[in-house]
Amino acid sequence: MGAGLCAAFLGSGAAALLFATLWFRLAGLALGNGIRASSLVVAAFMAGLALGNALAARLAGRVARPLVLFARLEAAAAVLSLLLSLALPPLTARLAPALASLVDQPLLLGAARAAVAFALLALPATVMGATLPLVVRALAGDASFGVALGRLYGWNTIGGVLGALASETLLVPRVGLAATAACAAALQLAAAALALLLDRRYRVVVAPDARIVADGGEPGVSRRRIRLLAAALLGGALLLGLEVVWFRFLQLFVFGTQRALALMLAVVLAGIGLGSLLAAAWLRRRPEATRALPLAALLGVVATISTYSGFDPARLSVENEAMRTLWLSAMLILPTTLVAGVVFTLVGAALRQQLPGDAAAAGWLALAQTIGASLGAPIAGLLLLPWLGVESSLFALAVLHVPLALLVLPWGAGISRPVSIAAAGVCALVMLLFPFGLMAGRFLRGLVRAMTGDEAHVVAVREGQTETAVLLQFDWGGAPAYQQLLTNAHSMTSTLFHARRYMKLSVYWPLALNPRAKRALVVSYGLGNAAEALVQAPGLAQVDVVDLSRTILGLSGLVERAGAADPLADPRVRVRVEDARFFLHVAGAPYDLITAEPPPPHAAGVASLYSREYFELTRRRLAPGGIATHWLPVNQLPLGGARAVVRAFCEAFPDCSLWSGAGYDWMLAGSNGAQMPSEDDVSRLWGHRPTAADLRDLGVEQPEQLAALFIADAAQLAAWTSGMPPLVDDRPGRLGNGLPDAKDVAAYRALQDPAACAERFSASAGVARLWPETLRARSPEWFAWQGVFNREYEAASRPEALEELWQVLAASRLTTLPLLQLGSEPRIRTTARTRHLQGGVHPALAFHLGAAALADRDYDAAARFFAAAREAGNAYHSPRLLRALALGLGGHLGEARAALSAIPPASLPPHAVPWRTWLEGRLAANEAEPDAAVR
């Protein structure tokens, strides 16, 4: 019977974990995924469990047939949980708008969210919380309570491990949320059926609990009971607090996908479960094992600090991401959670001697631990991490095991004095030797060095409620070249040229087609590239910014913007620290422009910002004629995932279209009935000085180049996504896993082939509806230059690169594209010219001065600068080769050929040898045909 009950409780634990993770996902869609909203959802769930624990503690001792009641509760939980899981998605559209009137009153909004969350989760969570005391009562006698508790709690927690692993590695990716809920309900029904079979076979009838301690008994006994309950509460708070800190810390080394977080949670639960089973085996052999409680609590201090001190991911050579996550989690988490499982079981065994029966002991124990857990997670996430940071939070939580040991000190009376002194001494020594500075030294500095070498310096480190943010700066010529934002040690955004380009074009593109836009919304701020473009544009009266992270928003004033002001300081900008979906539900007046660049789609909780439901919500929040743009990072998506997102967008926006941003950072665009502007309207951005300069520096120097970003329209995208279902909230697994493979990249390259895009542009009914006819007629020829930009982004050292540079210089007046072809960019050009004015020509600057002169078609100056440039240190281009090219373009053919002849092919990098050969032929042809000097 014991084995059967453990099996039933294992299935119950797996189902409970499956349902809990589903509810957190679904409630987040309705109430928001921000740290405060998520904490309230967790607290509501914990409150329901606590209520179930309390009811069981009071009433379960009177139940004669505990297995029958357990089966009924499991069946009820299955039905209630499944109904809630199916009801939450349609409720989403009603719950958030109902809270709209409180959006400007944070305290009332928080209270309303808490009330809604509790109303939704309380009943099924209460039923789940009542089961442990019943099963313990069925299995345990007075002498074996601790053994029964350890076995049942251990197997129930191991069931949670299976639920965590199955949820994110098998069920949700393959069958979706609703089907996962059905599987969880089936597990609970199976647990109920197994309990009924066991009851029928063994006829488990239990007499009412005897009253071992009378109400209002001896004061000493009452104090001991309170001490044990306080220990259980503190233990639960410490464990959940540490879980929050551990997960934050591990995300410095593992990207925080939903699957990675599930693997971390599985390790936490595995440690607790194994610790409980270990304690059960210990109590079976030595019923007096509760005497070791103070030592076990002190061991928590040693385990927590020593695992952090010895943590060194560099020693782990595992490449598989899932296995790496499991190993790193086990190295950091497993020892402390093993101790926590032991402590919980031993506290329960000690508490049984102070309470009037098995059900009461199990119920009050679970109640105290659940209350502690409900406090520990928000305290760690909302207070400790932003106040103290990861390292000091970990130390504080480790040290709090000492008061836990003091609470259970009376049960250590049988421990010899030398052992007690030795344990206290070891614990004190470990605390004194805590490696403060390890986070900033070994971990953060090591990660920055591994990612950037010695090229970057740290501008700021901020540890907030949701992430550890590091702002890096890369300098050139003594001035900032660009900055990069790391969140949890993973690059999220930057002000590098290509990042600025695609983010700002997601603003300039809709503003060109909707010149009368007054209200704009930016979803996810990053380093403020999109917001910077908006505040520079003419005509906008209001710009709203919505982002989950106060930490990232707080870094905005430290971002170098090449003379531009901090967008958040603009009086037209309003900032909302809120979940984007929730904000769109509760926002007031509609927007003329909504642009979104959420975190990468695979990040935990982010798939819902790429789903059809999100895009439909976005369209509803657009004013008539309004336009929405959305980042599509196909370089981070397998082909199926990209097609699923495109299909989702196009089902929400019938006039959807796809545009190039920079390389494989693409842009989806759709509207709420946008109308064709005039050519003057489109060209207005190039007549406004701030935006004209910005567009020129982004490489979009003519309105026709904006049109040449076109990839496909709605009809063409329907063909490209044929047979692929859309990404929807219920099926996040359609995003796929991992990065695109070589075949996927080839498919992306084929889709944005410039010749094919030009043909689709000319044939597109969507383009004909939106783009002025005269502008549309002039645009196809510009696709060739867009093709050069695409190829330069992907492979700067390709054999035809020098020929394309000649063509761009000879046949166009573009200035930014040749800079990019030469490995430079406008910000570097500005710095080089400033340094030149300050101190003449230096070899380190001469190459970029030559690139700037070449882009300006000042070929003589370019030749002089390249002659002064240092040959070494130019990764792709030889200054000697470029000097010959500049002389040739300037018509000095004889001098150019002489300069080229002086360059031995063996002295060039291998990729530059074909460039020399081509240039030699080009110069010879031009010398034979003088009129072709600049062809």
Tab-separated table of N, CA and C in Angstrom, residues 21 33 60 73 178 203 248 252 256 267 286 325 339 344 352 356 449 456 470 474 596 612 634 639 734 766 817 858 868:
chain	number	residue	atom	x	y	z
A	21	THR	N	2.386	25.736	-13.510
A	21	THR	CA	3.108	26.444	-14.568
A	21	THR	C	2.155	26.973	-15.631
A	33	ASN	N	2.919	40.194	-16.978
A	33	ASN	CA	4.067	39.372	-16.615
A	33	ASN	C	5.131	40.149	-15.851
A	60	ALA	N	-8.920	17.113	8.844
A	60	ALA	CA	-8.575	15.798	8.307
A	60	ALA	C	-8.468	14.739	9.388
A	73	LEU	N	-10.885	14.528	-3.630
A	73	LEU	CA	-10.226	15.822	-3.783
A	73	LEU	C	-9.392	15.874	-5.061
A	178	ALA	N	-3.527	23.841	-23.728
A	178	ALA	CA	-4.799	23.186	-23.403
A	178	ALA	C	-4.627	21.675	-23.295
A	203	ARG	N	-8.747	-1.570	2.521
A	203	ARG	CA	-9.801	-1.098	3.422
A	203	ARG	C	-9.220	-0.221	4.534
A	248	ARG	N	18.356	33.821	-10.952
A	248	ARG	CA	18.939	35.040	-11.505
A	248	ARG	C	20.427	34.827	-11.796
A	252	LEU	N	23.204	34.174	-15.804
A	252	LEU	CA	24.436	34.766	-16.308
A	252	LEU	C	25.172	33.799	-17.221
A	256	GLY	N	17.907	32.487	-20.505
A	256	GLY	CA	16.701	32.202	-19.721
A	256	GLY	C	15.490	31.867	-20.551
A	267	VAL	N	15.800	20.746	-10.865
A	267	VAL	CA	16.911	20.463	-9.957
A	267	VAL	C	16.537	20.852	-8.522
A	286	ARG	N	16.864	5.390	12.537
A	286	ARG	CA	17.127	6.072	13.804
A	286	ARG	C	15.995	7.057	14.083
A	325	THR	N	22.726	23.285	-18.571
A	325	THR	CA	21.842	23.893	-17.575
A	325	THR	C	21.670	22.983	-16.366
A	339	VAL	N	19.648	19.495	1.728
A	339	VAL	CA	19.556	19.852	3.150
A	339	VAL	C	18.149	20.330	3.488
A	344	PHE	N	13.040	19.797	6.372
A	344	PHE	CA	11.578	19.797	6.368
A	344	PHE	C	11.036	18.526	7.015
A	352	ARG	N	5.277	16.388	15.013
A	352	ARG	CA	4.259	15.359	15.292
A	352	ARG	C	4.148	15.062	16.788
A	356	PRO	N	-1.813	16.978	17.963
A	356	PRO	CA	-2.709	15.856	18.293
A	356	PRO	C	-3.019	14.923	17.136
A	449	ARG	N	34.769	39.785	-20.444
A	449	ARG	CA	36.021	39.537	-21.167
A	449	ARG	C	35.833	38.417	-22.193
A	456	ALA	N	36.024	46.363	-24.628
A	456	ALA	CA	34.955	47.157	-24.006
A	456	ALA	C	35.299	47.486	-22.563
A	470	VAL	N	24.193	45.096	-17.558
A	470	VAL	CA	25.550	45.630	-17.700
A	470	VAL	C	25.592	46.456	-18.979
A	474	PHE	N	32.228	50.539	-26.254
A	474	PHE	CA	33.349	50.283	-27.138
A	474	PHE	C	33.793	51.625	-27.710
A	596	ALA	N	7.416	47.707	-31.951
A	596	ALA	CA	7.777	46.775	-30.883
A	596	ALA	C	9.053	46.036	-31.245
A	612	ARG	N	-0.427	35.474	-32.414
A	612	ARG	CA	-1.550	36.092	-33.143
A	612	ARG	C	-2.411	36.931	-32.213
A	634	VAL	N	14.981	36.809	-37.659
A	634	VAL	CA	15.054	35.462	-38.223
A	634	VAL	C	16.414	34.830	-37.983
A	639	LEU	N	13.416	28.155	-39.404
A	639	LEU	CA	12.514	28.571	-40.472
A	639	LEU	C	11.052	28.399	-40.075
A	734	ARG	N	5.432	26.266	-31.427
A	734	ARG	CA	5.599	26.480	-32.866
A	734	ARG	C	6.773	27.390	-33.198
A	766	GLY	N	-0.260	45.370	-52.666
A	766	GLY	CA	-0.127	46.112	-51.418
A	766	GLY	C	0.752	47.339	-51.582
A	817	LEU	N	26.784	53.708	-47.550
A	817	LEU	CA	27.046	52.346	-48.015
A	817	LEU	C	28.531	52.112	-48.283
A	858	ASP	N	36.131	62.158	-52.937
A	858	ASP	CA	37.341	62.967	-52.978
A	858	ASP	C	38.512	61.991	-53.102
A	868	ALA	N	49.026	57.007	-46.026
A	868	ALA	CA	49.519	57.226	-44.656
A	868	ALA	C	48.983	56.205	-43.664
